[in-house]
Amino acid sequence: MKSFTKTLAKITGLLMLVALVITACKRTYDEPPGGDPDIKTNTTIAQLQKLYTGNLTTISTDVVFAGVVVGDDKSGNIYKQIYIQDSTGGIAIQIDASNINANFPVGRKVFVKAKGLTLGTYGGMIELGLGTTDNIQPARIPQSLMTTYMTGGSVGNVVIPAEVNIKDLNSKYVSTLVKLKGVQVQKADLNKTWADTSLQSSAVNINIEDCSSGKAIIRTSSYASFAGLKVAQGKGDLLGIYTTFNGTGQIIIRDTTDVSDLKNTRCDGSTPGGGGTGTVVKSIADLRALYKGSDVGIATGSTITGTVVSSSTNEASGNYRITQSDNAAGVILYLSPAPATPYAVGTELQINLNNSTLTAYNGDLEVTGVTLGNVITASTSTVPPRIATVSAINANRFAWSSTMATINNVTIAKTTSNTTGQNYSITDATGNLVTFVRTASGIALAEGTATSITGYVSVFKSSTATDTTTQLTLRSLADVTGFVATNPGGGGTTTGSLLGTYTFASVTTTSGTTDPTAVPSATGMTFGSFIANGVSANPNASGRFSFTTWPTGATDGSDAFTGQIDVTKYYEVTFTPGSGKKLQLDSLTFSVQRSGTGVRQWAVRSSLDNYGTNLAASVTANANISVVATNLFQITDATTTAQSGPLITLPAASYGNLTSPITFRFYATNAEGTGGTFSLNKVGVYGAVK
């Protein structure tokens, strides 16, 4: 009976394998199976590590081991590697791929056929790879060979972390999941964020301690999704992967759930948020009046009500600007963890301030220590902005911070930018101030003039500045009225108004090939939805139009290309003039993004010549994107973040008096792998309806 069952299982497995080969030709990764493969292990991780000789060691025997993933790259804090462990130890496996978690997420058992792989060290810590980058560290396993050496097994496996005190950490815990008992962030680091979102430092050390003078470091990448969140304020048990670098122990947290217990009374008896003032507050104005230059603990029984006036896409993670209904006072509400569904603009919140703290963060007043359980969504409301000049806002920036303001008759001009967004100067007859637009917001703001601009007032003081900078922050492009672009998209020579912006906000990984987001609207014309043709059946990311299976032809680190545009693979969108109307199209602007193996080149064509030629391409203020060959955009190999600056300029002779529908297609090519992506993050359409 056992023999028959085993034979039947093998036949079934073979049929499943054939089915996978037939149906999965467009996938980079295999689907997680329901159980473990029929692979026999003969080595533990501890035994594997003993094979290391002190120099780079290539495994020459049929070593097979298995472990459960305890650390993956989902949050961005672990880069191109995973950590797996068994009952004897753990090890880091170096893999030259992005989104490894799609194949090997935390909790999945992984079987490794290690013959031919290489053991080496980085900073003295043993890790596994393939080949060598130097005489010490192994190179990463290429993505194309990943499944040659590694096979995924069952999912959802739970690894119980070793519970240890800081003083007990030693080499046997390296590359394994541990739980540090009763730790807290040291007081000197409590006002810091987990890492540096400006990316001036690639990673940041946060010092932690326990109540017995034990000390350790949490090391966090500045590319982590939670890099901009403020560190945990209380004491508790911490989960993380223990690593070492040149003898120094470091803890790597996978995401902020690993530190969610750090919310209890600290070693010195203080509670996160301070001890309270004794003054019970019932309004935001009363709350602000408590601040006298140092942190204030809010008294038990204090509550405030405020309306959200900020957009989560154009604010720091976890930050909500809330304002009294009469716009008399506002404050930042900082929530960590942030709500799973961000509070929308106009949401009225009732907030219990027990155990919270009023503090100044980068010069602006902020409430911290509020838990999600103490926030109640009441209703929706609109806060009327005050009409003010720039000089009045500058003069009252502290009192008006986190409240709404409208400035009339302004000029908008780009100034400086960084990896997360663009600064603009907003100027009226009385002076100027700054607005910062985050790339992730999808706000396609161009240079020009506007009848009015509305936003909330904020102040910002960097660590090196001697005074604060006044800012007016937008929530959406609707905050700008009567806009006329003097330099659409930052390039070109035409003058046109912004007709509409595609944000792709409703795109999900199951939304199919048609963008489900509500299309823009403009009087006298109809905007069509973006459609993907010839590529993957679904987007690979949410909130942007991103698909895989583009033509290949690029290699990692090289600007030599062999691929061509495939005219059956493209994104397209159609614009239709209204009855009796003429559509004048001046330009298209867009921001793009690629994965580590994504496309390197793309072009835009239109139906006017049956998609025969690339439209005139240029780039504004972005060294990561260039125009090569004949109007072909090209992005640098190392760039995988959202990039703005591409501009398509449309000649008036051909596009100035359109009376029939016109379609534009975006053709991408020269990906480094079929799983590589090409993403449109936002698209702006400029012109006029006549």
XYZ file of C-alpha atoms in Angstrom:
690
model
C 0.000 0.000 0.000
C 2.795 2.426 0.870
C 4.507 1.603 -2.444
C 1.311 2.262 -4.428
C 0.697 5.568 -2.614
C 4.248 6.711 -3.241
C 4.008 5.787 -6.952
C 0.694 7.612 -7.287
C 2.184 10.686 -5.609
C 5.085 10.675 -8.064
C 2.728 10.405 -11.062
C 0.576 13.231 -9.694
C 3.654 15.368 -9.067
C 4.875 14.769 -12.629
C 1.508 15.817 -14.076
C 1.534 18.952 -11.926
C 5.051 19.791 -13.107
C 4.001 19.443 -16.762
C 1.003 21.693 -16.109
C 3.223 24.295 -14.493
C 5.631 24.285 -17.425
C 2.749 24.771 -19.865
C 0.924 27.495 -17.944
C 3.726 29.401 -16.244
C 5.771 30.585 -19.212
C 5.227 34.232 -18.253
C 6.148 33.927 -14.584
C 9.486 34.538 -12.981
C 8.706 32.595 -9.818
C 6.891 29.375 -9.054
C 3.657 29.291 -7.086
C 4.114 28.192 -3.452
C 3.140 24.510 -3.244
C 1.086 23.038 -0.454
C 3.873 20.947 1.073
C 7.566 20.070 0.957
C 9.205 18.591 -2.135
C 10.640 15.078 -2.111
C 14.185 16.261 -1.442
C 16.352 14.474 1.130
C 18.633 16.602 3.274
C 21.962 15.338 4.552
C 23.395 18.385 6.304
C 22.339 20.869 8.960
C 23.136 24.570 8.769
C 25.600 24.192 11.630
C 27.368 21.415 9.707
C 27.329 23.564 6.562
C 29.083 26.401 8.376
C 31.809 24.026 9.543
C 32.734 23.428 5.897
C 34.063 26.984 5.764
C 37.868 26.806 5.879
C 38.655 30.444 6.664
C 38.960 31.304 2.981
C 36.403 31.229 0.192
C 35.197 27.634 0.086
C 33.445 26.064 -2.897
C 31.270 23.142 -1.860
C 32.326 20.137 -3.934
C 30.119 17.409 -2.462
C 26.394 16.729 -2.677
C 25.432 18.832 0.333
C 21.692 19.307 0.746
C 20.212 21.286 3.631
C 16.957 23.037 4.459
C 15.744 25.868 6.635
C 12.827 28.217 7.138
C 13.044 31.809 5.922
C 13.169 34.209 8.882
C 14.183 37.322 6.952
C 13.257 38.449 3.421
C 13.387 41.645 1.363
C 9.715 42.640 1.605
C 10.237 45.826 3.635
C 13.500 46.777 1.906
C 15.552 46.417 5.087
C 17.194 43.242 3.780
C 18.755 43.613 0.338
C 19.276 40.819 -2.180
C 19.500 38.100 0.425
C 17.380 35.971 2.708
C 18.084 34.516 6.138
C 17.079 30.921 6.769
C 17.494 28.808 9.874
C 16.982 25.293 11.169
C 17.221 23.929 14.687
C 21.035 24.184 14.613
C 21.643 27.700 13.300
C 21.046 30.223 10.541
C 22.766 31.562 7.444
C 22.366 34.405 4.934
C 22.019 33.387 1.293
C 23.068 36.016 -1.245
C 20.756 36.226 -4.308
C 21.042 38.723 -7.162
C 17.321 39.409 -7.481
C 14.649 41.827 -6.334
C 11.346 40.890 -4.685
C 12.801 37.614 -3.465
C 9.917 37.456 -1.015
C 7.579 36.641 -3.911
C 9.259 33.252 -4.060
C 10.797 32.806 -0.626
C 8.754 34.753 1.947
C 9.207 34.580 5.696
C 7.822 31.240 6.890
C 8.598 29.262 3.746
C 10.838 26.216 4.012
C 13.698 26.280 1.510
C 15.701 23.284 0.300
C 19.220 24.091 -0.911
C 21.364 21.862 -3.111
C 24.654 23.455 -2.200
C 27.125 21.629 -4.455
C 28.960 24.319 -6.439
C 27.946 27.152 -4.114
C 30.464 29.229 -2.195
C 30.923 29.865 1.519
C 32.598 33.106 2.506
C 32.257 35.966 4.948
C 31.134 39.572 5.021
C 32.316 41.508 8.037
C 33.317 38.180 9.577
C 29.826 36.619 9.247
C 29.530 33.414 7.222
C 27.193 33.570 4.217
C 26.428 31.497 1.142
C 26.620 32.604 -2.491
C 28.060 31.583 -5.847
C 31.560 32.520 -6.918
C 33.402 35.482 -5.504
C 33.527 39.259 -5.509
C 36.861 39.363 -3.687
C 38.986 37.013 -1.618
C 36.529 37.001 1.275
C 32.930 37.575 0.257
C 30.921 35.254 -2.006
C 29.082 36.720 -4.981
C 25.308 36.591 -5.241
C 23.511 33.673 -6.875
C 22.151 34.984 -10.208
C 18.370 35.123 -10.425
C 18.488 32.798 -13.437
C 20.169 30.105 -11.285
C 18.194 30.691 -8.115
C 15.795 27.792 -8.609
C 18.645 25.571 -9.780
C 20.053 25.607 -6.270
C 16.977 26.463 -4.196
C 13.530 24.862 -4.054
C 10.607 26.256 -2.109
C 8.663 24.011 0.196
C 5.804 24.472 2.618
C 4.695 27.943 3.642
C 3.468 29.403 6.903
C 6.103 27.689 9.057
C 6.566 29.443 12.392
C 10.065 29.788 13.831
C 10.079 30.289 17.600
C 12.796 32.841 18.358
C 15.370 32.221 21.042
C 14.574 34.465 24.026
C 17.776 36.081 25.257
C 19.049 39.071 27.157
C 21.414 41.442 25.395
C 24.390 40.229 27.438
C 23.765 36.648 26.310
C 24.040 37.307 22.586
C 26.870 35.288 21.055
C 27.948 33.575 17.840
C 25.467 30.712 18.088
C 22.627 33.177 17.468
C 24.162 34.754 14.325
C 21.745 34.842 11.360
C 18.865 33.552 13.493
C 15.677 35.096 14.817
C 15.959 36.214 18.429
C 13.707 37.895 20.960
C 15.516 40.403 23.164
C 13.783 40.682 26.504
C 12.904 44.034 28.082
C 14.775 46.449 25.812
C 14.254 50.097 24.896
C 15.738 52.676 22.561
C 18.311 54.752 24.419
C 17.052 58.192 25.423
C 19.489 60.032 23.145
C 17.937 58.327 20.101
C 14.235 58.711 20.960
C 13.698 61.650 18.606
C 15.267 59.838 15.653
C 13.661 57.903 12.840
C 14.731 54.345 12.098
C 16.907 55.470 9.189
C 17.714 58.416 6.918
C 15.080 59.003 4.222
C 17.299 61.666 2.621
C 19.664 58.756 1.821
C 22.700 60.778 2.859
C 23.456 57.737 5.009
C 22.703 54.338 3.505
C 21.904 52.900 6.938
C 21.499 54.129 10.521
C 22.384 52.642 13.905
C 19.838 53.043 16.703
C 21.182 52.271 20.168
C 19.114 50.055 22.442
C 19.564 48.958 26.045
C 17.952 46.874 28.749
C 17.483 47.674 32.423
C 20.696 45.809 33.355
C 23.001 48.072 31.331
C 23.105 45.700 28.359
C 23.589 47.571 25.099
C 23.130 46.673 21.429
C 22.497 48.247 18.019
C 19.568 48.094 15.628
C 20.911 48.566 12.109
C 18.334 49.804 9.555
C 18.684 50.476 5.836
C 17.626 53.937 4.673
C 15.811 52.177 1.828
C 13.524 50.350 4.265
C 9.828 51.139 3.863
C 9.709 52.233 7.515
C 12.912 54.303 7.431
C 11.041 57.565 8.043
C 9.061 56.344 11.038
C 10.035 57.566 14.473
C 11.640 54.920 16.680
C 9.603 53.074 19.293
C 9.348 55.063 22.528
C 8.768 52.466 25.244
C 10.234 49.239 26.622
C 9.334 45.678 25.681
C 10.436 42.553 23.859
C 12.052 43.017 20.462
C 12.239 40.558 17.571
C 15.030 40.645 15.025
C 17.777 38.796 13.234
C 21.087 38.851 15.053
C 24.044 39.660 12.808
C 27.617 40.762 13.328
C 29.916 43.089 11.423
C 33.619 43.031 12.253
C 32.820 41.775 15.737
C 30.027 44.242 16.490
C 26.628 42.703 17.100
C 23.697 44.197 15.199
C 19.971 43.500 15.200
C 18.011 43.696 11.937
C 14.263 44.149 12.283
C 12.087 42.926 9.394
C 9.468 45.669 9.829
C 7.944 47.653 12.686
C 5.871 44.723 13.907
C 9.159 43.432 15.320
C 9.216 46.406 17.713
C 5.468 46.737 18.337
C 5.890 45.601 21.958
C 8.186 48.542 22.777
C 5.386 50.621 24.284
C 5.540 49.893 28.002
C 6.992 51.783 30.967
C 10.699 52.477 30.479
C 13.533 51.429 32.795
C 13.525 54.798 34.573
C 9.816 54.509 35.354
C 8.708 57.015 32.742
C 5.892 56.150 30.383
C 6.096 56.704 26.640
C 4.654 60.166 26.214
C 5.701 61.532 29.612
C 3.948 61.995 32.896
C 1.294 64.591 32.033
C 0.816 68.271 32.833
C -2.289 68.001 34.979
C -4.070 70.309 32.530
C -6.892 68.544 30.711
C -7.289 69.836 27.161
C -10.390 69.657 24.982
C -9.304 71.430 21.793
C -6.292 71.651 19.502
C -5.854 75.300 20.449
C -5.682 74.345 24.163
C -3.194 71.597 23.297
C -0.854 73.939 21.427
C -0.970 76.414 24.318
C 0.704 73.819 26.579
C 3.986 73.868 24.643
C 6.613 76.099 26.262
C 9.743 74.897 24.468
C 10.051 71.341 25.778
C 8.087 68.097 25.517
C 4.793 68.002 27.388
C 3.051 64.858 28.660
C -0.687 65.188 28.157
C -2.978 64.690 31.150
C -5.336 61.735 31.387
C -8.824 62.637 30.214
C -7.646 64.977 27.463
C -9.411 64.680 24.110
C -9.376 66.667 20.898
C -11.391 66.632 17.684
C -9.841 67.553 14.363
C -10.348 67.164 10.639
C -7.621 65.600 8.491
C -6.376 68.218 6.029
C -3.333 66.312 4.719
C -2.996 63.607 2.083
C -1.089 60.520 3.203
C 0.724 60.395 -0.161
C 2.254 63.865 0.308
C 3.140 63.569 3.996
C 5.707 61.595 5.971
C 4.526 58.098 6.843
C 2.303 58.090 9.924
C 1.802 61.879 9.894
C -1.693 63.401 9.768
C -2.325 67.135 9.869
C -5.512 67.722 11.828
C -7.260 71.070 12.142
C -10.111 72.473 14.198
C -13.343 72.893 12.247
C -12.973 76.692 12.450
C -9.354 76.498 11.150
C -8.167 78.345 14.278
C -5.507 75.758 15.220
C -3.919 72.587 13.924
C -1.310 70.011 14.891
C 0.509 66.949 13.525
C -0.871 63.622 14.747
C 1.866 60.975 14.483
C 0.629 57.376 14.523
C 2.935 54.363 14.713
C 1.959 51.919 13.497
C 0.044 53.863 10.881
C -3.539 52.807 10.127
C -3.838 50.042 7.511
C -6.139 52.293 5.476
C -4.904 55.902 5.568
C -7.326 58.548 6.817
C -8.591 60.551 3.843
C -8.701 64.323 3.600
C -11.880 65.510 5.328
C -12.070 62.674 7.869
C -13.039 63.982 11.308
C -11.154 62.256 14.144
C -11.933 62.124 17.853
C -8.688 61.449 19.723
C -8.071 60.292 23.289
C -4.698 61.783 24.272
C -3.969 59.494 27.247
C -0.215 58.770 27.544
C 0.597 61.003 24.586
C 3.261 63.693 24.267
C 3.277 67.110 22.626
C 6.691 67.647 21.075
C 8.444 69.734 18.437
C 9.690 67.718 15.472
C 11.719 69.567 12.831
C 10.265 72.794 14.211
C 6.592 71.781 13.976
C 4.297 70.766 16.857
C 3.394 67.092 16.888
C 1.429 64.706 19.120
C 3.078 61.300 19.576
C 2.218 58.202 21.551
C -1.415 58.007 20.458
C -2.510 54.435 19.736
C -4.933 53.541 16.953
C -7.383 52.301 19.570
C -7.629 55.868 20.881
C -8.625 57.313 17.499
C -12.280 57.247 16.448
C -13.469 58.172 12.967
C -16.461 60.443 13.570
C -17.677 61.889 10.259
C -16.439 63.967 7.345
C -16.157 67.728 7.162
C -14.473 70.523 5.230
C -12.194 73.090 6.843
C -12.503 76.540 5.213
C -9.047 77.973 4.411
C -8.091 81.518 5.333
C -7.251 83.799 2.394
C -3.778 85.150 3.058
C -0.704 86.620 1.405
C 2.678 84.960 1.513
C 4.013 87.649 3.856
C 1.122 87.063 6.292
C 1.751 83.321 6.296
C 5.463 83.836 6.897
C 4.718 86.176 9.788
C 2.247 83.757 11.404
C 3.811 80.438 10.410
C 3.965 79.011 13.936
C 0.431 79.992 14.970
C -1.015 78.901 11.619
C 0.985 75.697 11.289
C -1.209 72.698 10.290
C -4.101 74.999 9.319
C -5.457 75.733 5.847
C -4.576 78.762 3.710
C -5.229 79.981 0.174
C -2.877 82.345 -1.672
C -4.153 84.163 -4.764
C -2.306 85.086 -7.965
C 0.900 83.115 -7.597
C 3.847 82.046 -9.700
C 5.120 78.479 -9.297
C 8.752 77.604 -10.049
C 10.893 74.543 -9.439
C 13.889 74.896 -7.124
C 15.768 71.999 -5.520
C 14.906 68.300 -5.500
C 15.957 65.123 -3.735
C 15.291 61.415 -4.035
C 11.805 61.714 -2.530
C 10.407 64.763 -4.296
C 10.610 68.288 -5.705
C 10.676 71.710 -4.024
C 8.801 74.609 -5.603
C 8.859 78.330 -4.861
C 5.395 79.891 -4.480
C 5.549 83.648 -5.067
C 2.936 86.387 -4.835
C 3.303 90.179 -4.731
C 4.411 90.069 -1.065
C 7.060 87.341 -1.001
C 7.680 83.639 -1.466
C 7.522 80.365 0.421
C 8.129 76.693 -0.363
C 5.939 73.757 -1.304
C 7.427 70.269 -1.364
C 5.743 67.678 -3.586
C 6.606 64.056 -2.909
C 7.097 61.856 -5.959
C 4.778 59.261 -4.414
C 1.914 61.789 -4.282
C 1.235 61.674 -8.016
C 0.809 65.481 -8.043
C 2.029 66.551 -11.495
C 2.818 70.162 -10.639
C 4.512 72.148 -13.401
C 6.016 75.618 -13.542
C 3.595 78.411 -14.339
C 1.052 80.796 -12.859
C -2.157 80.081 -10.951
C -5.216 82.014 -9.891
C -4.916 80.425 -6.445
C -3.120 77.718 -4.534
C -4.472 76.083 -1.362
C -2.784 73.877 1.219
C -1.878 73.584 4.864
C 0.835 75.691 6.451
C 3.842 73.898 7.901
C 7.285 74.767 9.158
C 10.492 72.821 8.701
C 13.874 73.164 10.351
C 16.709 70.893 9.309
C 19.379 69.806 11.776
C 21.838 72.351 10.324
C 19.467 75.310 9.865
C 19.285 78.279 12.224
C 15.664 79.126 11.411
C 12.529 77.433 10.123
C 11.323 77.413 6.516
C 7.668 78.205 5.816
C 5.868 75.714 3.605
C 2.427 75.338 2.065
C 1.710 71.665 1.364
C -0.747 70.490 -1.309
C -3.097 67.505 -1.062
C -3.860 67.088 -4.770
C -3.623 68.995 -8.017
C -7.147 70.293 -7.365
C -5.534 72.625 -4.805
C -4.206 74.653 -7.755
C -6.810 76.603 -9.752
C -6.514 78.618 -12.932
C -3.128 77.132 -13.730
C -1.281 78.101 -16.913
C 2.029 76.334 -17.518
C 4.911 78.467 -18.693
C 7.116 75.403 -19.109
C 4.929 72.266 -19.122
C 6.533 69.335 -17.406
C 9.745 71.280 -16.942
C 10.765 71.094 -20.611
C 9.747 72.014 -24.149
C 8.774 75.397 -25.549
C 4.981 75.195 -25.718
C 2.570 76.924 -23.387
C -0.448 74.948 -22.187
C -2.669 74.305 -19.237
C -2.804 71.023 -17.390
C -5.836 69.192 -18.742
C -5.607 66.173 -16.463
C -3.394 63.812 -14.491
C -3.437 60.020 -14.336
C -2.416 58.798 -10.860
C -3.218 55.051 -11.122
C -4.250 55.191 -7.469
C -6.767 52.334 -7.752
C -4.453 49.874 -9.511
C -3.926 46.622 -7.604
C -2.098 43.384 -8.328
C -5.413 41.839 -9.416
C -6.955 44.767 -11.357
C -6.104 43.414 -14.809
C -4.822 45.278 -17.846
C -7.186 48.284 -17.683
C -6.501 51.015 -15.121
C -9.550 51.016 -12.783
C -8.795 54.494 -11.454
C -11.348 57.192 -12.253
C -10.136 59.036 -15.360
C -9.375 62.771 -15.299
C -12.071 65.149 -16.501
C -11.963 68.358 -18.522
C -14.752 70.307 -20.190
C -15.008 69.552 -23.904
C -13.046 66.293 -24.023
C -13.074 62.710 -22.771
C -10.118 60.919 -21.207
C -9.815 57.171 -21.780
C -8.374 54.663 -19.313
C -4.827 53.379 -19.691
C -4.730 49.846 -21.129
C -1.798 47.382 -21.152
C -1.443 45.135 -24.207
C 0.713 42.049 -24.747
C 2.247 42.090 -21.272
C 1.436 40.320 -17.988
C -2.208 39.719 -17.106
C -2.042 41.823 -13.929
C 0.101 44.634 -12.522
C 2.942 43.564 -10.262
C 2.428 46.504 -7.867
C -0.403 48.622 -6.511
C -0.832 52.358 -7.021
C 1.018 52.452 -10.341
C 0.661 51.023 -13.862
C 3.400 48.390 -13.748
C 3.620 45.166 -15.758
C 6.187 42.508 -16.715
C 7.132 40.380 -19.785
C 8.622 43.226 -21.828
C 11.151 42.512 -24.598
C 14.570 41.663 -23.161
C 17.980 42.679 -24.445
C 19.826 44.345 -21.561
C 22.351 42.934 -19.113
C 23.125 44.051 -15.579
C 25.674 46.866 -15.463
C 25.926 47.333 -19.233
C 24.658 49.966 -21.683
C 24.926 47.578 -24.621
C 21.465 46.556 -25.862
C 20.283 43.855 -28.248
C 16.512 44.170 -27.955
C 14.018 46.001 -30.142
C 10.568 47.483 -29.628
C 7.876 44.825 -29.939
C 4.868 46.613 -31.448
C 2.507 44.120 -29.771
C 3.590 45.147 -26.254
C 2.595 48.601 -25.060
C 0.492 50.835 -22.797
C -2.087 53.000 -24.570
C -4.505 55.797 -23.796
C -7.037 57.664 -25.946
C -8.270 61.268 -25.789
C -11.501 62.260 -27.557
C -12.582 65.845 -28.371
C -16.196 66.675 -27.566
C -18.764 67.334 -30.249
C -17.935 70.604 -32.000
C -14.692 70.985 -30.020
C -11.066 71.049 -31.120
C -8.406 69.514 -28.925
C -4.994 71.143 -28.735
C -2.391 68.833 -27.201
C 0.915 70.450 -26.283
C 2.807 67.868 -24.230
C 2.766 64.750 -22.074
C 4.764 64.459 -18.859
C 5.225 61.314 -16.852
C 7.149 59.680 -14.063
C 8.430 56.140 -14.487
C 9.934 53.328 -12.450
C 11.628 49.999 -13.137
C 12.572 46.960 -11.082
C 16.179 45.770 -10.791
C 15.745 43.688 -13.952
C 13.266 46.031 -15.603
C 13.259 47.864 -18.930
C 16.033 50.273 -19.783
C 14.478 52.025 -22.804
C 11.055 53.226 -23.963
C 9.407 55.471 -26.545
C 6.019 57.123 -27.134
C 4.140 57.027 -30.447
C 0.698 58.140 -31.619
C -2.095 57.038 -33.935
C -1.587 60.088 -36.185
C 1.035 58.162 -38.166
C -0.191 54.687 -37.199
C 2.486 54.467 -34.459
C 5.271 54.646 -37.008
C 7.727 57.060 -35.344
C 8.858 58.000 -31.859
C 7.527 61.352 -30.670
C 9.889 64.183 -29.715
C 11.435 63.267 -26.364
C 13.330 65.330 -23.804
C 14.217 65.154 -20.107
C 14.216 67.891 -17.492
C 16.577 67.947 -14.496
C 17.127 64.212 -14.150
C 20.589 62.748 -14.725
C 19.208 59.217 -14.396
C 17.266 59.468 -17.671
C 18.596 60.462 -21.101
C 17.366 60.500 -24.687
C 19.339 58.335 -27.116
C 19.028 57.226 -30.721
C 15.845 58.666 -32.236
C 13.725 59.965 -29.353
C 14.273 56.861 -27.240
C 14.307 57.365 -23.468
C 16.991 55.447 -21.539
C 17.318 54.995 -17.762
C 20.503 54.123 -15.892
C 20.897 50.523 -14.781
C 21.232 51.303 -11.074
C 18.015 53.354 -10.913
C 14.964 51.547 -9.518
C 13.095 54.384 -7.766
C 10.387 56.612 -9.259
C 11.833 59.148 -11.722
C 10.228 62.330 -13.046
C 11.410 64.531 -15.904
C 10.478 62.748 -19.185
C 8.575 65.026 -21.573
C 6.906 64.450 -24.931
C 6.498 67.705 -26.888
C 3.756 67.696 -29.517
C 4.027 70.022 -32.564
C 1.124 72.439 -32.978
C 0.916 71.801 -36.712
C -0.132 68.196 -36.101
C -1.722 68.293 -32.653
C -3.171 71.811 -32.435
C -6.649 71.216 -33.897
C -7.681 67.621 -33.293
C -11.337 66.806 -34.005
C -11.089 62.994 -33.831
C -9.928 60.614 -31.092
C -6.161 60.249 -30.758
C -4.305 57.386 -29.081
C -0.812 57.368 -27.589
C 1.213 54.215 -26.978
C 4.163 53.714 -24.639
C 6.516 51.010 -25.969
C 9.141 49.637 -23.551
C 12.078 47.401 -24.422
C 15.449 46.030 -23.344
C 14.504 44.587 -19.983
C 17.136 42.553 -18.142
C 14.667 39.717 -17.545
C 11.110 38.753 -18.426
C 10.132 39.421 -14.830
C 11.462 42.979 -15.075
C 8.929 45.793 -14.868
C 8.119 49.091 -16.542
C 5.889 51.378 -14.502
C 4.045 54.592 -15.245
C 3.568 56.244 -11.848
C 1.734 59.315 -13.119
C 1.034 60.988 -16.450
C 0.181 64.649 -17.058
C -1.650 65.858 -20.185
C -1.163 69.493 -21.236
C -3.028 71.540 -23.821
C -6.389 73.221 -24.320
C -9.909 72.578 -25.588
C -11.160 75.080 -28.168
